[in-house]
XYZ file of C-alpha atoms in Angstrom:
663
model
C -0.111 -0.114 0.034
C 1.468 4.005 -0.356
C 3.387 4.899 -2.621
C 3.129 8.894 -3.010
C 7.039 9.527 -4.648
C 6.121 12.664 -6.970
C 6.222 11.689 -10.179
C 9.518 11.271 -10.968
C 10.092 8.485 -8.032
C 9.670 4.795 -8.433
C 8.020 3.867 -5.224
C 5.711 4.613 -2.770
C 4.974 5.588 1.712
C 4.033 2.323 2.731
C 3.217 -1.457 2.650
C 1.347 -3.251 0.474
C -1.728 -3.242 -1.661
C -4.589 -3.482 -3.906
C -6.804 -1.702 -6.465
C -9.755 0.080 -6.598
C -11.335 3.268 -8.583
C -15.148 2.814 -10.437
C -18.170 5.188 -12.011
C -18.972 6.463 -14.838
C -20.318 5.207 -17.527
C -23.050 2.896 -17.511
C -24.365 3.904 -14.119
C -22.245 4.839 -11.670
C -22.286 8.966 -11.764
C -21.059 10.318 -14.373
C -19.041 13.034 -14.485
C -18.283 13.707 -10.777
C -20.835 11.268 -8.550
C -22.624 12.935 -5.654
C -21.919 10.493 -2.743
C -19.770 10.761 -0.503
C -21.447 12.814 3.340
C -24.733 14.222 4.158
C -26.737 13.063 1.388
C -29.825 13.765 0.784
C -32.926 11.736 0.802
C -31.807 8.142 -1.432
C -34.723 6.344 -3.660
C -38.309 7.457 -3.136
C -38.997 10.238 -0.043
C -43.294 11.833 -1.396
C -42.255 15.343 -2.506
C -45.392 16.570 -0.007
C -43.764 14.373 3.277
C -41.833 16.269 6.348
C -38.900 13.825 7.210
C -37.949 13.066 10.747
C -33.976 14.764 11.214
C -31.295 11.326 10.666
C -29.548 10.139 13.119
C -26.199 8.893 13.539
C -26.958 6.262 16.891
C -29.437 4.149 14.541
C -26.914 2.766 11.577
C -28.749 -0.064 8.437
C -27.584 -0.699 5.568
C -27.619 2.015 3.040
C -28.217 0.654 0.219
C -30.390 -1.686 2.056
C -31.903 -5.562 1.918
C -32.787 -8.741 -0.627
C -36.654 -9.054 0.522
C -35.969 -12.669 2.274
C -33.027 -11.777 4.208
C -32.308 -10.429 7.777
C -33.121 -6.937 8.426
C -31.836 -4.926 11.942
C -31.150 -1.728 12.500
C -28.905 -1.474 15.347
C -29.461 1.791 17.812
C -25.981 2.455 19.337
C -25.387 4.388 22.444
C -21.338 6.381 22.425
C -20.176 5.127 25.659
C -16.018 5.187 25.275
C -14.570 6.484 21.946
C -14.288 10.014 20.940
C -18.411 9.776 20.730
C -17.471 9.233 24.462
C -19.355 12.648 25.681
C -23.026 11.896 23.814
C -25.630 9.345 24.218
C -28.334 8.407 23.515
C -30.963 7.053 24.508
C -33.708 5.015 22.335
C -37.795 5.454 22.227
C -40.196 3.172 23.837
C -41.413 2.637 19.898
C -39.644 1.948 17.174
C -41.302 2.095 13.400
C -40.180 0.933 10.230
C -41.889 3.446 7.764
C -42.059 3.743 4.206
C -40.066 6.735 2.702
C -42.879 7.557 -0.062
C -46.025 7.176 2.138
C -45.493 7.673 5.855
C -46.901 5.482 6.460
C -45.968 3.028 9.261
C -45.236 -0.475 7.507
C -44.521 -2.685 11.838
C -43.605 -1.405 14.513
C -42.112 -2.751 17.895
C -39.327 -1.934 20.740
C -35.644 -2.654 20.649
C -34.145 -4.629 22.092
C -31.278 -4.856 24.263
C -27.856 -6.167 23.380
C -26.394 -8.388 26.494
C -28.972 -6.881 28.409
C -27.141 -2.824 28.139
C -24.517 -4.096 28.271
C -21.134 -2.317 26.560
C -19.291 -3.935 24.016
C -15.353 -3.515 24.208
C -14.719 -3.696 20.433
C -17.246 -0.703 18.815
C -17.221 1.864 22.815
C -20.766 1.380 22.513
C -24.137 -0.181 24.452
C -26.214 -1.430 21.245
C -30.560 -2.125 21.143
C -31.841 -4.455 17.807
C -34.561 -2.882 16.159
C -35.504 -6.230 13.579
C -37.754 -5.895 10.187
C -36.557 -9.419 8.501
C -40.289 -9.775 8.589
C -41.715 -7.363 5.767
C -40.654 -8.422 2.496
C -42.636 -5.929 0.466
C -39.645 -3.735 -2.257
C -40.111 -0.152 -1.386
C -37.829 2.930 -0.188
C -37.904 2.023 3.942
C -36.164 4.502 7.578
C -36.520 2.904 10.420
C -38.216 6.244 13.305
C -37.688 6.844 16.462
C -41.408 7.886 16.666
C -40.154 9.544 21.148
C -37.667 11.330 19.793
C -38.998 11.761 16.648
C -35.418 11.011 14.779
C -34.895 7.899 11.828
C -31.806 6.150 9.900
C -30.856 6.770 6.888
C -33.326 5.875 3.725
C -32.813 2.319 2.401
C -34.930 0.287 -0.403
C -35.755 -3.865 0.218
C -34.878 -5.515 -3.489
C -33.944 -7.977 -4.997
C -31.963 -6.627 -7.098
C -30.891 -4.410 -3.196
C -27.950 -5.065 -4.503
C -26.254 -5.241 -8.655
C -25.831 -1.483 -9.561
C -22.759 -1.224 -6.353
C -21.467 -4.203 -7.411
C -20.914 -2.997 -10.677
C -19.652 -0.463 -8.794
C -17.391 -2.292 -7.272
C -15.995 -4.825 -9.920
C -15.327 -1.339 -11.910
C -12.462 0.187 -9.440
C -10.312 -2.295 -11.574
C -11.099 -0.582 -14.806
C -9.655 2.725 -12.904
C -6.889 0.936 -11.398
C -5.740 -0.910 -15.327
C -2.116 0.432 -16.396
C -0.936 1.034 -20.417
C -4.260 2.120 -20.805
C -6.598 5.074 -22.253
C -9.419 6.258 -20.041
C -12.137 7.534 -21.651
C -14.750 9.975 -20.024
C -17.521 7.617 -21.872
C -16.245 4.925 -19.534
C -14.739 7.022 -17.104
C -17.085 9.677 -16.531
C -15.610 13.225 -17.368
C -13.994 13.714 -13.680
C -12.156 10.524 -13.936
C -10.568 10.001 -17.547
C -7.008 10.071 -17.764
C -4.666 9.471 -21.106
C -2.633 6.415 -20.873
C -0.119 5.895 -17.385
C 3.894 5.123 -17.951
C 3.663 4.167 -21.666
C 6.591 6.730 -22.290
C 9.911 6.501 -22.410
C 11.428 4.046 -19.958
C 9.256 3.543 -18.759
C 6.855 0.005 -18.493
C 6.599 -0.746 -22.661
C 10.100 -0.633 -21.691
C 11.190 -2.252 -18.361
C 15.084 -2.605 -16.774
C 15.642 -4.894 -14.670
C 16.042 -3.027 -11.352
C 19.896 -3.426 -10.836
C 20.612 -2.507 -14.586
C 18.719 0.749 -15.038
C 21.614 1.836 -18.440
C 21.362 -2.092 -19.633
C 18.857 -1.753 -22.456
C 19.389 -5.385 -23.577
C 17.827 -5.748 -19.711
C 13.413 -3.961 -21.220
C 10.530 -6.076 -20.949
C 8.106 -4.428 -21.846
C 5.815 -5.466 -19.070
C 2.158 -3.191 -19.850
C -1.082 -3.578 -18.810
C -1.436 -4.390 -15.236
C -3.685 -3.262 -12.699
C -2.500 -0.734 -10.105
C -1.518 -2.357 -6.901
C -3.875 -0.164 -4.631
C -2.995 3.052 -3.922
C 0.024 2.602 -5.369
C 1.168 2.299 -8.695
C 3.253 -1.007 -8.444
C 2.521 -4.365 -9.568
C 3.790 -7.417 -7.634
C 2.666 -10.632 -8.836
C 1.913 -13.078 -5.788
C -0.362 -10.210 -5.032
C -1.815 -9.530 -8.551
C -1.915 -12.840 -9.636
C -4.534 -13.169 -6.384
C -6.813 -10.765 -7.838
C -6.832 -12.425 -10.768
C -7.825 -15.496 -9.671
C -11.078 -14.468 -7.179
C -12.260 -12.178 -9.653
C -12.172 -15.283 -12.061
C -13.807 -17.050 -9.077
C -16.786 -14.966 -8.504
C -17.816 -15.750 -10.962
C -17.900 -19.236 -11.025
C -19.144 -19.728 -8.111
C -22.301 -17.263 -9.205
C -22.315 -16.413 -12.842
C -26.011 -14.722 -12.346
C -24.736 -12.035 -10.309
C -22.394 -10.674 -13.022
C -23.811 -9.190 -16.435
C -21.854 -7.438 -19.980
C -23.006 -3.781 -19.273
C -20.964 -2.042 -16.890
C -19.372 0.603 -19.426
C -15.183 -0.775 -20.096
C -14.305 -0.470 -23.434
C -15.386 -5.053 -23.537
C -19.346 -4.533 -22.702
C -21.225 -5.554 -24.784
C -18.822 -8.228 -26.839
C -21.296 -10.820 -24.651
C -18.330 -11.559 -22.102
C -19.303 -10.725 -19.072
C -17.565 -8.115 -18.025
C -16.152 -8.700 -14.999
C -14.486 -12.052 -16.873
C -12.811 -8.962 -19.418
C -11.316 -7.753 -17.140
C -10.138 -10.692 -15.474
C -8.574 -10.885 -18.760
C -6.538 -7.260 -18.603
C -5.008 -9.304 -15.972
C -4.224 -12.754 -16.950
C -2.834 -10.271 -19.862
C 0.032 -8.980 -17.960
C 1.303 -11.726 -15.987
C 1.803 -13.626 -19.077
C 4.125 -10.550 -19.672
C 6.103 -11.335 -16.743
C 6.484 -15.195 -17.181
C 9.840 -16.283 -18.631
C 10.379 -18.835 -22.014
C 12.182 -20.970 -19.721
C 9.375 -20.789 -17.090
C 10.025 -18.033 -13.632
C 7.209 -15.313 -13.650
C 8.735 -11.905 -12.380
C 8.185 -11.012 -8.941
C 7.393 -7.132 -9.147
C 7.204 -4.137 -11.706
C 8.049 -0.897 -9.298
C 7.132 2.545 -11.450
C 6.588 6.752 -10.898
C 3.687 8.390 -8.641
C 1.443 10.637 -10.034
C -2.422 12.744 -9.720
C -2.867 12.165 -12.579
C -1.758 8.804 -13.740
C -0.462 9.599 -16.798
C 1.119 11.770 -15.352
C 3.884 10.137 -13.382
C 7.903 9.740 -15.799
C 9.389 8.020 -13.780
C 10.760 4.969 -15.001
C 10.009 1.073 -14.860
C 12.318 -0.493 -13.614
C 10.887 -4.809 -12.682
C 12.149 -6.985 -9.750
C 13.647 -10.509 -10.270
C 12.087 -13.662 -10.305
C 11.775 -15.547 -7.917
C 9.777 -19.589 -6.969
C 6.784 -17.286 -4.703
C 6.305 -15.569 -7.912
C 6.022 -17.529 -10.037
C 3.279 -20.451 -7.767
C 1.234 -17.480 -8.032
C 1.147 -17.280 -11.157
C 1.135 -21.364 -12.251
C -2.540 -21.208 -9.504
C -4.355 -18.295 -11.936
C -2.446 -19.296 -15.153
C -4.378 -23.361 -13.432
C -7.098 -21.758 -12.721
C -7.540 -19.297 -15.766
C -7.095 -21.971 -17.640
C -10.818 -23.580 -15.935
C -12.886 -20.335 -16.068
C -11.959 -20.150 -19.465
C -11.617 -23.446 -21.521
C -15.871 -23.238 -19.620
C -16.313 -20.124 -22.146
C -15.821 -22.167 -25.352
C -15.353 -20.309 -28.260
C -11.981 -18.021 -28.662
C -11.473 -19.451 -25.428
C -11.007 -22.772 -25.863
C -6.923 -22.066 -27.658
C -6.425 -18.995 -24.463
C -6.914 -22.185 -22.383
C -4.328 -24.465 -23.983
C -1.777 -20.823 -23.902
C -2.602 -20.691 -20.283
C -2.682 -24.544 -18.290
C 0.859 -24.641 -20.780
C 2.150 -21.864 -19.076
C 1.129 -23.546 -15.448
C 2.446 -26.477 -16.251
C 5.539 -24.484 -17.872
C 5.995 -22.018 -14.084
C 5.181 -24.773 -11.775
C 8.488 -27.086 -13.232
C 10.315 -23.623 -12.595
C 9.328 -23.612 -9.590
C 9.838 -27.359 -8.745
C 13.146 -27.274 -9.882
C 14.343 -23.612 -7.760
C 12.173 -23.974 -4.327
C 13.596 -21.525 -3.241
C 14.999 -18.030 -4.942
C 13.905 -15.513 -3.248
C 13.933 -12.007 -4.124
C 12.654 -8.507 -1.509
C 12.054 -5.021 -3.305
C 12.758 -1.772 -1.441
C 14.812 -3.767 0.053
C 18.747 -2.483 0.885
C 20.426 -5.766 0.995
C 20.194 -6.493 -3.020
C 19.976 -3.062 -3.373
C 16.396 -2.334 -4.166
C 15.365 0.092 -2.586
C 12.202 2.313 -3.383
C 11.405 -0.745 -5.955
C 7.016 -0.921 -4.960
C 6.143 -0.019 -1.574
C 4.711 -3.468 0.510
C 7.146 -5.897 0.904
C 5.577 -9.006 -1.587
C 7.953 -11.429 -0.461
C 6.696 -14.946 1.467
C 8.864 -17.023 3.170
C 8.625 -21.187 3.385
C 5.168 -22.030 5.313
C 3.892 -18.922 2.779
C 6.163 -21.386 -0.575
C 4.595 -24.467 0.415
C 0.748 -22.200 0.313
C 1.033 -21.273 -2.819
C 2.560 -24.534 -4.449
C -0.101 -26.782 -2.919
C -3.065 -23.919 -4.481
C -1.154 -24.478 -8.031
C -1.101 -28.015 -7.630
C -5.114 -28.019 -6.895
C -5.722 -26.092 -9.941
C -3.497 -27.702 -12.274
C -4.709 -31.402 -11.058
C -8.034 -29.832 -11.821
C -7.055 -28.232 -14.710
C -4.809 -31.797 -16.839
C -6.071 -34.019 -14.406
C -2.012 -35.773 -14.038
C -1.989 -37.687 -9.995
C 1.295 -35.778 -10.336
C 0.103 -32.857 -9.244
C -2.645 -34.989 -7.059
C -0.212 -36.594 -5.859
C 2.133 -33.837 -4.282
C -1.616 -32.537 -3.052
C -2.147 -35.318 -1.361
C 0.679 -35.555 1.122
C 0.574 -32.249 1.277
C -2.121 -30.222 2.616
C -1.730 -30.936 6.052
C 0.511 -28.467 6.676
C -2.129 -25.822 6.320
C -2.547 -23.787 8.742
C -6.747 -25.476 8.851
C -5.376 -29.008 10.128
C -1.964 -27.527 11.830
C -4.668 -25.657 14.372
C -7.758 -27.339 13.585
C -8.626 -23.867 13.192
C -10.390 -21.340 9.699
C -9.538 -18.139 10.380
C -9.565 -15.383 7.481
C -6.319 -14.797 7.627
C -5.279 -17.588 5.394
C -8.484 -17.704 3.781
C -7.265 -18.017 -0.113
C -5.093 -21.313 1.868
C -8.626 -22.890 2.994
C -10.603 -21.641 0.314
C -7.460 -23.863 -1.688
C -8.025 -27.091 -0.101
C -11.645 -26.631 -0.465
C -12.134 -26.809 -4.042
C -10.053 -30.151 -3.511
C -13.544 -31.274 -2.687
C -14.455 -30.909 -5.772
C -12.706 -32.048 -8.560
C -13.091 -35.029 -10.363
C -11.069 -37.622 -9.305
C -9.391 -36.077 -6.202
C -8.696 -38.278 -3.477
C -11.954 -38.852 -1.315
C -9.870 -40.126 2.093
C -8.267 -36.602 1.491
C -11.557 -34.306 0.445
C -13.869 -36.528 3.573
C -10.502 -34.635 5.511
C -11.092 -31.279 4.107
C -14.659 -30.937 4.779
C -14.648 -32.827 8.056
C -11.223 -30.532 9.528
C -13.416 -27.320 6.978
C -17.062 -27.731 9.824
C -15.831 -28.654 12.573
C -13.347 -25.500 12.456
C -16.105 -23.439 11.551
C -18.441 -24.534 14.239
C -15.418 -23.060 15.984
C -15.901 -20.109 18.678
C -15.073 -16.982 16.607
C -16.974 -18.285 13.209
C -20.817 -19.587 13.909
C -20.513 -19.600 17.644
C -19.628 -15.964 17.882
C -22.453 -15.194 15.379
C -25.089 -17.251 17.351
C -23.189 -15.745 20.453
C -23.916 -12.793 18.467
C -20.620 -10.782 20.502
C -20.920 -8.013 18.839
C -23.718 -5.564 18.661
C -23.203 -4.600 14.847
C -23.576 -8.266 14.269
C -20.117 -8.560 12.407
C -18.369 -10.243 14.192
C -13.808 -10.263 13.384
C -11.333 -11.959 16.432
C -9.339 -9.265 15.666
C -9.070 -5.710 13.584
C -5.999 -5.197 12.738
C -5.004 -2.801 8.448
C -7.295 -4.249 6.107
C -10.433 -4.978 8.432
C -12.396 -4.779 6.058
C -10.412 -7.078 3.790
C -11.231 -8.915 6.741
C -14.649 -8.619 7.253
C -15.208 -9.999 4.153
C -12.943 -13.089 3.814
C -14.583 -13.145 6.826
C -18.306 -13.829 5.378
C -16.745 -15.377 2.404
C -16.082 -17.944 4.906
C -19.572 -18.939 5.746
C -19.972 -18.810 2.151
C -18.010 -21.414 1.731
C -20.782 -23.842 3.816
C -23.208 -23.198 1.028
C -20.274 -23.703 -2.273
C -18.848 -26.320 -0.920
C -22.044 -28.380 0.201
C -20.347 -28.632 3.441
C -23.310 -29.088 5.988
C -26.393 -28.310 3.412
C -28.435 -28.413 7.155
C -26.745 -24.257 8.288
C -27.455 -23.103 4.756
C -29.742 -21.136 6.104
C -27.435 -20.088 8.607
C -24.860 -19.862 7.123
C -25.874 -18.112 4.474
C -27.447 -14.398 7.322
C -24.437 -14.737 8.712
C -22.197 -13.843 5.507
C -25.348 -11.190 4.397
C -23.958 -9.525 8.163
C -20.575 -8.368 6.619
C -22.192 -7.078 4.033
C -24.257 -4.968 6.546
C -21.220 -3.878 7.677
C -19.335 -2.613 5.379
C -22.716 -1.139 3.781
C -23.300 1.018 7.211
C -24.224 -0.599 10.212
C -21.274 0.190 12.453
C -20.168 2.004 14.935
C -19.209 5.953 13.034
C -22.736 4.866 10.134
C -20.291 5.237 7.167
C -20.433 3.100 4.221
C -16.736 2.167 3.614
C -16.764 2.115 -0.582
C -15.707 5.041 -1.802
C -18.483 7.969 -3.354
C -21.541 5.655 -3.764
C -24.367 8.949 -3.526
C -25.263 7.833 -6.861
C -25.828 4.310 -6.416
C -27.804 5.304 -2.404
C -25.875 5.669 0.081
C -25.987 8.970 2.203
C -23.667 8.772 4.142
C -19.885 6.989 2.154
C -16.568 8.143 2.221
C -14.911 10.635 0.953
C -11.912 10.294 0.233
C -9.209 7.685 0.736
C -5.893 7.374 0.420
C -4.908 6.959 -2.453
C -1.870 8.826 -5.838
C -4.292 9.609 -7.961
C -6.910 11.586 -5.738
C -4.105 12.497 -3.165
C -5.082 15.358 -0.748
C -4.753 18.775 -1.581
C -5.831 18.058 -5.867
C -8.502 20.094 -6.724
C -9.851 17.119 -9.001
C -10.044 14.762 -6.941
C -10.013 15.172 -3.377
C -12.727 14.782 -0.903
C -16.479 14.937 -1.635
C -18.234 18.284 -1.450
C -15.550 19.540 -1.478
C -12.954 18.920 -4.932
C -14.591 19.266 -8.229
C -15.510 15.167 -9.211
C -13.939 13.510 -5.311
C -12.201 9.926 -5.871
C -13.880 7.073 -8.490
C -16.407 5.436 -6.974
C -17.156 2.124 -5.212
C -13.609 1.746 -3.782
C -13.491 -0.959 -0.684
C -11.123 1.033 2.544
C -9.011 -0.395 4.305
C -11.539 0.381 7.831
C -10.600 -0.213 11.064
C -7.050 -0.566 12.031
C -6.607 0.170 16.287
C -3.060 -0.075 15.527
C -2.901 3.008 13.725
C 0.272 5.342 14.649
C 1.592 8.846 13.184
C 4.982 8.746 12.036
C 7.438 7.460 14.529
C 9.073 11.327 13.726
C 6.519 12.988 15.133
C 5.699 15.385 16.413
C 8.746 17.682 16.463
C 12.215 15.102 14.340
C 10.287 14.714 10.931
C 13.526 17.089 9.413
C 12.152 20.627 9.289
C 9.657 23.046 11.417
C 7.227 22.586 7.983
C 6.805 18.451 8.596
C 7.136 18.697 11.922
C 4.051 21.303 11.985
C 2.269 18.820 9.524
C 2.084 16.232 12.495
C -0.551 18.764 14.481
C -2.289 19.939 10.854
C -5.312 17.426 11.964
C -6.359 15.287 14.850
C -5.277 11.956 14.640
C -8.472 11.547 17.454
C -9.657 9.165 15.748
C -8.496 6.511 14.488
C -6.151 6.780 17.972
C -6.612 5.960 20.627
C -10.072 4.233 20.054
C -12.221 1.226 20.332
C -11.454 -1.273 17.052
C -14.191 -0.745 15.467
C -14.184 3.903 15.846
C -10.343 2.956 14.459
C -11.471 5.152 11.749
C -10.965 8.754 9.961
C -12.358 9.790 6.205
C -9.306 11.317 5.605
C -6.142 10.925 3.377
C -3.421 12.880 3.818
C -0.125 11.372 3.479
C 3.450 11.644 5.694
C 3.846 11.879 8.882
C -0.439 11.467 9.414
C 0.105 8.024 7.244
C -3.338 8.660 6.651
C -2.464 4.897 4.556
C -2.742 1.970 7.211
C -6.727 2.800 7.371
C -8.546 3.741 4.962
C -6.315 3.816 1.790
C -7.312 0.410 -0.949
C -6.468 -2.458 -1.911
C -7.457 -4.754 -4.585
C -7.216 -7.647 -2.075
C -9.880 -6.283 -0.107
C -12.511 -5.464 -3.104
C -12.368 -9.471 -4.585
C -13.377 -10.335 -1.662
C -16.000 -7.575 -1.319
C -16.438 -8.137 -4.720
C -17.097 -12.515 -4.748
C -18.940 -11.894 -0.914
C -21.448 -8.990 -2.946
C -21.592 -11.099 -5.923
C -23.803 -14.120 -3.954
C -26.788 -11.654 -2.854
C -26.862 -10.179 -5.931
C -30.051 -11.463 -8.005
């Protein structure tokens, strides 16, 4: 994550990450997108109806709910954290109100969470207003009749998340490197020329330690900016490709061909077109011997087309080669299923996957650490993309699962069968969201024709037992979180972690682990969507600039080189001309946030020291976990990237989860 570095620098400030950005054509926000906080009133609402004022103490999913889904508003009374001086005690009667007619549809008394206990993770006391019984499509709000205050408006509809999914997937279009983003497809507000295609950039990238050696030049153009930085990391990029294709493969009906990207209307779902764009870059990163380069570090500027710095690449590694092998193999399966012109593409991908496997098998311990003084790669990229021995083994197990399915060759099944118990799911008898991808690889094997039945049984049984544990179904059944989306550990990127946790419940259904739990699993997974959509202590939709898609209080700004702090065009919604592009999932609450260690008075100059106090950092600092967030995009030394920066990794996990609820 990170990556500022002016127009000339290669790297950036901060960690690793992902990508995003949406809007414009296809109904996502035209030239600017209204969005942000303080939006006036969602869909519907009678012209002559005087509605009560919105209160921050009643939080809901601001997009809405599926007709047959659980629907619970959370009423909150702050006890600790930045808003501890505020207080709210709900009235005795709450009503679900039709926003168009003003008619009360349902009334009930809110139920206290845990008999009035204060939740440590949020610092709040809470009550629940359950209106799940209402299934009639329409636009509604929750009304505290005694205090005459209401929630934001929301919809109940089968299609309630369809445009939200479009915006989320379109972020990858905004993250594309090397191609122009026309006003037709990006919206006038976010149109930009092709980035990183100048002399000495991606089309002529040179090895990081041989900048003057023309013989090292490679055309490494294309791919996606990883996060708020523009660098491209194979280990992570391959995962994004696989995850987009997995989202499609698991929920084909959710994805359509009308997202307003250049490929729209070609008869192929746009999420598949986007995944192919990413896959084509991975192909460029592979050498003839099967190995795959690890990273491309690039210049940074706002907008991306203004970046003039050189492009440099890191050498091949075992981990990057295995990551690509998994993406090539999985991609070959999905593209082959599409038939037609994709058959030859699938044939090429499976050959590339096998070549990558062969190289990695013969070179099991080749590493490349970027941005590291020990090998002279300082400034190459931002976050460290290299992994450890366990990481390489887990990547090889994943590649083996997909290669076995793609080729039906026993050598891959044999490797998988001999090594799958090394994954922490088995070592710890524990399933958790920080290893959701490793768990997915094991689960995928259980559906491959010809898989060893004893191994399949062991994986299914172990996963089922782990999901019944304290931190999974145990936390849901015990209502451990008043905001209903329990998470044991909040760290950098908690919105991505929440998305993975939701996907873990969905895996119960996808892989048929325990059909008796399907309803409970779907309801549990939906809670994490509702959290991201506003059912959280901040009442904030953690997606950027979503006013035109139905949110009344969404992210106004986040850390991204393009949507930079101080940008007259793309900084904050309602302050800059356009604000950031819609649909980016930000990192989320991070209780480990802190300003730079040089603050408050050792940052090298009086001007830098003054930047330490340029705005308050409480929040996110010093808060209960779920309140450790601020809607800001300030760079060094306040380092907002650890809270608000987007990531393609967060984005794909959210897309995969949300697509399960797009009907």
